[in-house]
Short mmCIF file of C-alpha atoms in Angstrom, two decimals:
data_model
loop_
_atom_site.label_atom_id
_atom_site.label_comp_id
_atom_site.label_asym_id
_atom_site.label_seq_id
_atom_site.Cartn_x
_atom_site.Cartn_y
_atom_site.Cartn_z
CA MET A 1 1.02 -14.18 19.03
CA ASP A 2 -1.95 -12.91 21.02
CA GLY A 3 -3.13 -12.67 24.61
CA HIS A 4 -0.79 -9.79 25.46
CA ILE A 5 -3.80 -7.48 26.00
CA ARG A 6 -6.73 -9.02 27.88
CA PHE A 7 -9.70 -7.67 29.82
CA ASP A 8 -11.14 -9.46 32.85
CA THR A 9 -14.80 -8.46 32.81
CA LYS A 10 -15.50 -10.02 36.21
CA ASP A 11 -12.72 -8.11 37.97
CA CYS A 12 -12.87 -5.10 35.59
CA ALA A 13 -9.11 -5.31 35.11
CA LEU A 14 -6.85 -4.75 32.11
CA LEU A 15 -4.21 -7.49 31.96
CA LEU A 16 -1.06 -6.61 30.03
CA LEU A 17 2.02 -8.62 29.14
CA ASP A 18 4.72 -6.46 30.75
CA GLN A 19 6.95 -5.51 27.82
CA ARG A 20 9.59 -4.07 30.15
CA ARG A 21 10.42 -7.62 31.26
CA LEU A 22 10.76 -9.16 27.79
CA PRO A 23 12.49 -11.19 26.54
CA LEU A 24 13.80 -12.55 29.84
CA ALA A 25 10.45 -12.99 31.59
CA GLU A 26 6.78 -13.12 30.63
CA GLU A 27 4.88 -11.38 33.43
CA THR A 28 1.38 -9.93 33.60
CA PHE A 29 0.75 -6.38 34.80
CA ALA A 30 -2.81 -5.86 36.10
CA CYS A 31 -4.48 -2.44 35.78
CA ARG A 32 -7.49 -1.87 38.05
CA THR A 33 -7.51 1.93 38.13
CA VAL A 34 -6.88 4.74 35.66
CA ASP A 35 -3.69 5.52 37.59
CA ASP A 36 -2.54 1.95 36.88
CA VAL A 37 -3.23 2.38 33.16
CA VAL A 38 -1.49 5.76 32.97
CA TYR A 39 1.52 4.26 34.74
CA ALA A 40 1.53 1.31 32.33
CA LEU A 41 1.43 3.64 29.33
CA ARG A 42 4.10 6.02 30.58
CA THR A 43 6.54 3.34 31.72
CA MET A 44 6.16 1.23 28.55
CA VAL A 45 4.44 -1.77 30.11
CA VAL A 46 2.41 -1.48 26.91
CA ARG A 47 3.56 0.57 23.92
CA GLY A 48 2.96 0.90 20.21
CA ALA A 49 0.24 3.19 18.87
CA PRO A 50 -2.48 0.60 18.09
CA ALA A 51 -1.85 -1.28 21.36
CA ILE A 52 -2.12 2.01 23.24
CA GLY A 53 -5.47 2.63 21.55
CA VAL A 54 -6.82 -0.83 22.39
CA SER A 55 -5.63 -0.51 26.00
CA ALA A 56 -7.22 2.93 26.28
CA ALA A 57 -10.58 1.56 25.14
CA TYR A 58 -10.57 -1.02 27.93
CA ALA A 59 -9.32 1.65 30.34
CA CYS A 60 -12.49 3.68 29.75
CA ARG A 61 -14.48 0.84 31.33
CA ILE A 62 -12.12 0.92 34.32
CA ALA A 63 -12.61 4.71 34.50
CA LEU A 64 -16.40 4.21 34.65
CA LYS A 65 -16.13 1.83 37.59
CA GLU A 66 -13.82 4.26 39.36
CA ALA A 67 -16.08 7.24 38.64
CA LEU A 68 -19.15 5.54 40.04
CA ALA A 69 -17.52 5.73 43.47
CA ALA A 70 -18.12 9.50 43.22
CA GLY A 71 -21.86 8.89 43.57
CA SER A 72 -24.14 11.50 42.00
CA ASP A 73 -21.15 13.30 40.46
CA TRP A 74 -20.00 10.21 38.56
CA ALA A 75 -20.37 11.79 35.10
CA GLU A 76 -18.13 14.73 35.97
CA ALA A 77 -15.61 12.39 37.58
CA LEU A 78 -15.65 10.16 34.51
CA HIS A 79 -14.91 13.06 32.16
CA SER A 80 -11.96 14.01 34.36
CA LEU A 81 -10.58 10.46 34.34
CA LEU A 82 -10.93 10.19 30.57
CA ASP A 83 -9.10 13.50 30.12
CA ARG A 84 -6.29 12.22 32.31
CA LEU A 85 -6.08 9.06 30.25
CA VAL A 86 -5.78 11.03 26.98
CA ARG A 87 -2.87 13.05 28.41
CA ALA A 88 -0.86 9.94 29.38
CA ARG A 89 1.26 10.02 26.21
CA PRO A 90 1.23 12.77 23.57
CA THR A 91 2.50 11.38 20.25
CA ALA A 92 0.43 8.27 19.45
CA VAL A 93 -2.88 9.59 18.09
CA ASN A 94 -4.60 6.21 18.70
CA LEU A 95 -4.89 7.06 22.40
CA ALA A 96 -7.20 10.04 21.90
CA TRP A 97 -8.88 8.30 18.95
CA ALA A 98 -9.94 5.36 21.11
CA VAL A 99 -11.12 7.47 24.06
CA ASN A 100 -13.08 9.77 21.74
CA ARG A 101 -14.73 6.79 20.09
CA MET A 102 -15.77 5.46 23.50
CA ARG A 103 -17.02 8.91 24.52
CA ALA A 104 -19.15 9.11 21.38
CA ALA A 105 -21.03 5.99 22.55
CA TRP A 106 -21.87 7.68 25.89
CA LYS A 107 -25.38 9.00 25.43
CA PRO A 108 -26.57 11.84 27.70
CA GLY A 109 -28.65 10.61 30.62
CA CYS A 110 -27.85 6.94 30.08
CA ASP A 111 -27.85 4.51 32.98
CA PRO A 112 -24.25 3.67 34.01
CA ARG A 113 -25.06 -0.04 33.90
CA ASP A 114 -26.06 0.32 30.26
CA LEU A 115 -22.90 2.35 29.60
CA ALA A 116 -20.78 -0.37 31.20
CA ARG A 117 -22.24 -2.98 28.85
CA THR A 118 -21.90 -0.67 25.84
CA TRP A 119 -18.29 0.17 26.60
CA GLU A 120 -17.25 -3.42 27.26
CA ALA A 121 -18.72 -4.45 23.93
CA LEU A 122 -17.16 -1.49 22.11
CA ALA A 123 -13.71 -2.07 23.61
CA LEU A 124 -13.83 -5.69 22.46
CA GLU A 125 -14.95 -4.46 19.04
CA ILE A 126 -12.05 -1.98 18.81
CA HIS A 127 -9.63 -4.77 19.76
CA ALA A 128 -11.05 -7.16 17.16
CA GLU A 129 -11.10 -4.44 14.52
CA ASP A 130 -7.43 -3.71 15.10
CA VAL A 131 -6.47 -7.35 14.57
CA ALA A 132 -8.63 -7.49 11.42
CA MET A 133 -7.02 -4.29 10.09
CA ASN A 134 -3.57 -5.70 10.74
CA ARG A 135 -4.48 -8.87 8.87
CA ALA A 136 -5.74 -6.80 5.93
CA MET A 137 -2.59 -4.66 5.98
CA GLY A 138 -0.54 -7.82 6.04
CA ARG A 139 -2.20 -9.14 2.90
CA PHE A 140 -1.65 -5.89 0.99
CA GLY A 141 1.87 -5.41 2.28
CA ALA A 142 2.95 -9.00 1.59
CA GLU A 143 2.61 -8.27 -2.12
CA LEU A 144 5.39 -5.66 -1.82
CA LEU A 145 7.91 -8.21 -0.57
CA ASP A 146 9.72 -10.60 -2.88
CA ASP A 147 10.71 -14.15 -2.09
CA GLY A 148 14.20 -14.02 -0.56
CA ASP A 149 13.99 -10.40 0.63
CA THR A 150 15.73 -9.21 3.76
CA VAL A 151 13.58 -6.54 5.38
CA MET A 152 14.91 -3.94 7.80
CA THR A 153 12.57 -2.64 10.48
CA HIS A 154 13.02 -0.04 13.21
CA CYS A 155 11.41 -0.32 16.66
CA ASN A 156 8.72 -2.91 17.32
CA ALA A 157 5.62 -2.79 15.15
CA GLY A 158 4.53 -6.35 15.76
CA ALA A 159 1.74 -8.06 17.65
CA LEU A 160 3.03 -6.53 20.89
CA ALA A 161 2.52 -3.03 19.48
CA THR A 162 -1.02 -3.75 18.31
CA GLY A 163 -4.09 -5.78 19.17
CA GLY A 164 -2.47 -8.72 17.39
CA HIS A 165 -0.53 -9.79 14.24
CA GLY A 166 1.21 -6.41 13.89
CA THR A 167 1.62 -3.62 11.34
CA ALA A 168 5.17 -3.78 9.96
CA LEU A 169 5.72 -7.28 11.36
CA GLY A 170 2.21 -8.17 10.21
CA VAL A 171 3.35 -7.49 6.63
CA ILE A 172 6.33 -9.78 7.19
CA ARG A 173 4.23 -12.48 8.88
CA SER A 174 1.70 -12.43 6.05
CA ALA A 175 4.45 -12.71 3.43
CA VAL A 176 5.83 -15.75 5.26
CA GLU A 177 2.33 -17.23 5.51
CA ALA A 178 2.06 -16.77 1.73
CA GLY A 179 5.09 -19.00 1.31
CA LYS A 180 7.80 -16.40 0.80
CA LYS A 181 11.19 -16.79 2.43
CA ILE A 182 11.74 -13.53 4.30
CA SER A 183 14.46 -12.63 6.77
CA VAL A 184 14.54 -9.56 8.97
CA ILE A 185 17.15 -7.14 10.24
CA ALA A 186 15.81 -5.63 13.47
CA ASN A 187 17.53 -2.38 14.38
CA GLU A 188 18.20 -2.46 18.14
CA THR A 189 16.32 0.87 18.55
CA ARG A 190 18.11 2.75 21.28
CA PRO A 191 17.57 3.63 24.03
CA PHE A 192 14.69 1.30 24.99
CA LEU A 193 15.83 -1.48 22.66
CA GLN A 194 12.41 -2.36 21.29
CA GLY A 195 14.01 -3.98 18.25
CA ALA A 196 16.59 -6.02 20.14
CA ARG A 197 14.19 -7.10 22.88
CA LEU A 198 10.71 -7.18 21.37
CA THR A 199 10.96 -7.54 17.59
CA ALA A 200 13.61 -10.24 17.96
CA TYR A 201 11.45 -11.95 20.63
CA GLU A 202 8.38 -12.03 18.39
CA LEU A 203 10.09 -13.17 15.20
CA HIS A 204 12.31 -15.75 16.87
CA ARG A 205 9.22 -17.15 18.61
CA ASP A 206 7.52 -17.44 15.21
CA GLY A 207 10.53 -19.09 13.56
CA ILE A 208 11.15 -16.15 11.19
CA PRO A 209 14.91 -15.55 10.66
CA VAL A 210 15.90 -12.34 12.44
CA THR A 211 19.24 -10.60 12.97
CA VAL A 212 19.65 -7.74 15.44
CA ALA A 213 21.84 -4.87 14.24
CA CYS A 214 23.17 -1.78 15.98
CA ASP A 215 21.28 1.34 14.93
CA ASN A 216 24.45 2.85 13.49
CA ALA A 217 25.01 -0.17 11.20
CA CYS A 218 22.18 0.80 8.83
CA SER A 219 24.33 2.51 6.21
CA GLN A 220 26.84 -0.35 6.04
CA LEU A 221 24.10 -2.96 5.75
CA MET A 222 22.32 -1.07 2.98
CA LYS A 223 25.49 -0.18 1.08
CA THR A 224 26.61 -3.81 0.98
CA GLY A 225 23.29 -5.05 -0.42
CA ARG A 226 22.01 -6.82 2.65
CA VAL A 227 18.69 -4.92 2.79
CA GLN A 228 16.08 -5.10 0.02
CA LYS A 229 13.13 -3.37 1.71
CA VAL A 230 12.41 -1.28 4.82
CA VAL A 231 9.06 -1.57 6.59
CA VAL A 232 8.25 0.39 9.76
CA GLY A 233 5.18 1.24 11.80
CA ALA A 234 3.85 4.67 12.80
CA ASP A 235 2.53 6.53 15.83
CA ARG A 236 0.86 9.38 13.94
CA ILE A 237 0.53 10.24 10.24
CA ALA A 238 -0.34 13.79 9.20
CA ALA A 239 -2.71 14.62 6.34
CA ASN A 240 0.21 15.09 3.93
CA GLY A 241 1.84 11.74 4.80
CA ASP A 242 4.53 12.98 7.18
CA THR A 243 4.96 10.14 9.67
CA ALA A 244 6.03 10.09 13.32
CA ASN A 245 7.70 6.88 14.44
CA LYS A 246 10.38 5.85 16.91
CA ILE A 247 13.42 8.13 17.03
CA GLY A 248 15.90 7.17 14.32
CA THR A 249 13.29 6.26 11.71
CA SER A 250 13.87 9.40 9.63
CA GLY A 251 17.59 8.58 9.45
CA VAL A 252 16.79 5.08 8.19
CA ALA A 253 14.48 6.62 5.57
CA LEU A 254 17.20 9.02 4.39
CA LEU A 255 19.66 6.15 4.03
CA ALA A 256 17.10 4.05 2.17
CA ARG A 257 16.51 6.91 -0.29
CA HIS A 258 20.28 7.32 -0.79
CA TYR A 259 20.77 3.62 -1.54
CA GLY A 260 17.60 3.23 -3.63
CA ILE A 261 15.80 0.93 -1.20
CA PRO A 262 11.96 1.08 -0.96
CA PHE A 263 10.79 2.45 2.40
CA TYR A 264 7.26 1.54 3.49
CA VAL A 265 5.13 2.57 6.47
CA ALA A 266 2.43 0.17 7.72
CA ALA A 267 -0.36 1.73 9.78
CA PRO A 268 -4.14 1.44 10.28
CA GLY A 269 -6.60 4.23 9.66
CA SER A 270 -6.69 5.03 13.39
CA THR A 271 -3.07 6.26 13.17
CA PHE A 272 -3.89 8.98 10.63
CA ASP A 273 -4.51 12.44 12.06
CA LEU A 274 -6.26 14.38 9.31
CA SER A 275 -6.67 17.38 11.61
CA ILE A 276 -3.02 18.37 11.16
CA PRO A 277 -1.58 19.39 7.78
CA ASP A 278 1.97 18.11 8.22
CA GLY A 279 4.49 16.62 10.62
CA SER A 280 5.52 19.92 12.19
CA HIS A 281 2.26 19.78 14.18
CA ILE A 282 2.96 16.36 15.72
CA PRO A 283 3.91 16.63 19.42
CA ILE A 284 7.16 14.81 20.20
CA GLU A 285 7.38 13.10 23.57
CA GLU A 286 10.47 13.75 25.70
CA ARG A 287 11.16 10.75 27.90
CA THR A 288 13.17 10.31 31.09
CA PRO A 289 16.96 10.83 30.82
CA GLU A 290 17.55 7.59 32.71
CA GLU A 291 16.70 5.62 29.56
CA VAL A 292 19.87 7.09 28.04
CA THR A 293 22.13 7.51 31.06
CA HIS A 294 21.67 3.95 32.31
CA ALA A 295 21.97 0.49 30.74
CA GLY A 296 20.64 -2.45 32.72
CA GLY A 297 20.46 -0.26 35.82
CA THR A 298 24.12 0.81 35.52
CA ARG A 299 25.04 4.43 34.83
CA VAL A 300 27.01 4.77 31.59
CA VAL A 301 26.93 8.57 31.21
CA PRO A 302 28.96 10.80 33.58
CA GLU A 303 26.99 12.56 36.30
CA GLY A 304 25.99 16.11 35.37
CA VAL A 305 26.06 15.58 31.59
CA ALA A 306 22.94 16.80 29.78
CA VAL A 307 20.79 14.28 27.89
CA VAL A 308 18.23 14.63 25.12
CA ASN A 309 15.75 11.77 24.87
CA GLU A 310 13.10 12.64 22.30
CA ALA A 311 11.20 9.42 21.73
CA PHE A 312 10.05 10.05 18.15
CA ASP A 313 11.04 11.80 14.95
CA VAL A 314 9.11 12.70 11.80
CA THR A 315 9.88 11.18 8.42
CA GLU A 316 8.86 13.52 5.60
CA SER A 317 6.36 12.06 3.15
CA GLY A 318 8.80 12.50 0.25
CA LEU A 319 11.01 9.79 1.73
CA ILE A 320 8.17 7.24 1.94
CA THR A 321 7.57 4.88 -0.99
CA GLY A 322 4.07 3.94 0.14
CA ILE A 323 1.81 3.58 3.18
CA VAL A 324 0.29 0.15 3.77
CA THR A 325 -3.20 0.43 5.27
CA GLU A 326 -6.16 -1.88 5.74
CA LYS A 327 -7.59 -0.27 2.57
CA GLY A 328 -4.55 -0.95 0.43
CA VAL A 329 -1.18 0.65 -0.31
CA ILE A 330 -1.59 4.39 -0.78
CA ARG A 331 0.71 7.13 -1.94
CA PRO A 332 2.05 9.37 0.83
CA ASP A 333 0.39 12.56 -0.35
CA ARG A 334 -2.55 14.60 0.89
CA GLU A 335 -4.98 13.80 -1.93
CA SER A 336 -4.39 10.03 -1.77
CA ILE A 337 -4.61 9.94 2.03
CA LEU A 338 -7.81 11.98 2.26
CA ARG A 339 -9.44 9.90 -0.47
CA ALA A 340 -8.47 6.63 1.22
CA MET A 341 -9.37 7.76 4.73
CA GLY A 342 -12.71 9.33 3.83
CA GLY A 343 -11.72 12.98 4.04
CA ALA A 344 -12.29 15.63 1.40
CA PRO A 345 -9.27 16.22 -0.88
#
């Protein structure tokens, strides 16, 4: 699927498929200001690390239009807007990566009209690159799946979480395109239910067999032989291979290790953060308690009871069988990652 992230150059608007409404309704959320984009990011109109990066690239063009209203101080206003955009969500490294890449194309003293053209072209390039990387990941990852496999995934790492095709779901899609019969167990992924709502929506739409399972069913499903592989996405990968993904992922990885099931992470190069040595340096976002205390708008937790709602956890590299990237499947260790991602071992 595609078209869930679009940019209207005439209106200078970012058009997003509102993922809060899925699977019951397909509605477009239009962002015309940086405030709109920040709201969309924080409220999960758009989510998933690569999709956040693509959206942020387009948002820089919106920030430029907004900054020009400041007149002669437009450059200072633009820097402020870009900083605000970067702070919208802390865990997914693709957000800062995309904004920094756009900033690098901003030459001192350039005419804002030239910058507008440069940024529009670069945002489109970042979007296209993400889809191409996902396709490449899919080809490499498809080789890891056997005909007849049932693959467990946690959260949504499909087209909706990227520019298109998907990371973890891109691996599954590519395996199906290669003629393999693959079925999927989508963990519901409490509390926002990305697996139950979004992964199931994507796969069912594509005709790929999918079964939604409660998060706490993982051990039973693995123990009884109903899972052959696990493939998940990532929001940030440290230099040593420690991986941040949706809360609950590390528990799935521990169970997979216990039951001898291969556990793979699928992520593009933009999700690697080589500036941090390990997962202890990854900031973990704390989200609103209402995501836990309420279900479908109805309170299910007694008033006055404390809630913890950390949105991500870190899976240690030792629990990961391999990381699927656009450059191939790499070992989850510092030397392999730095060599693959162009750093110095």
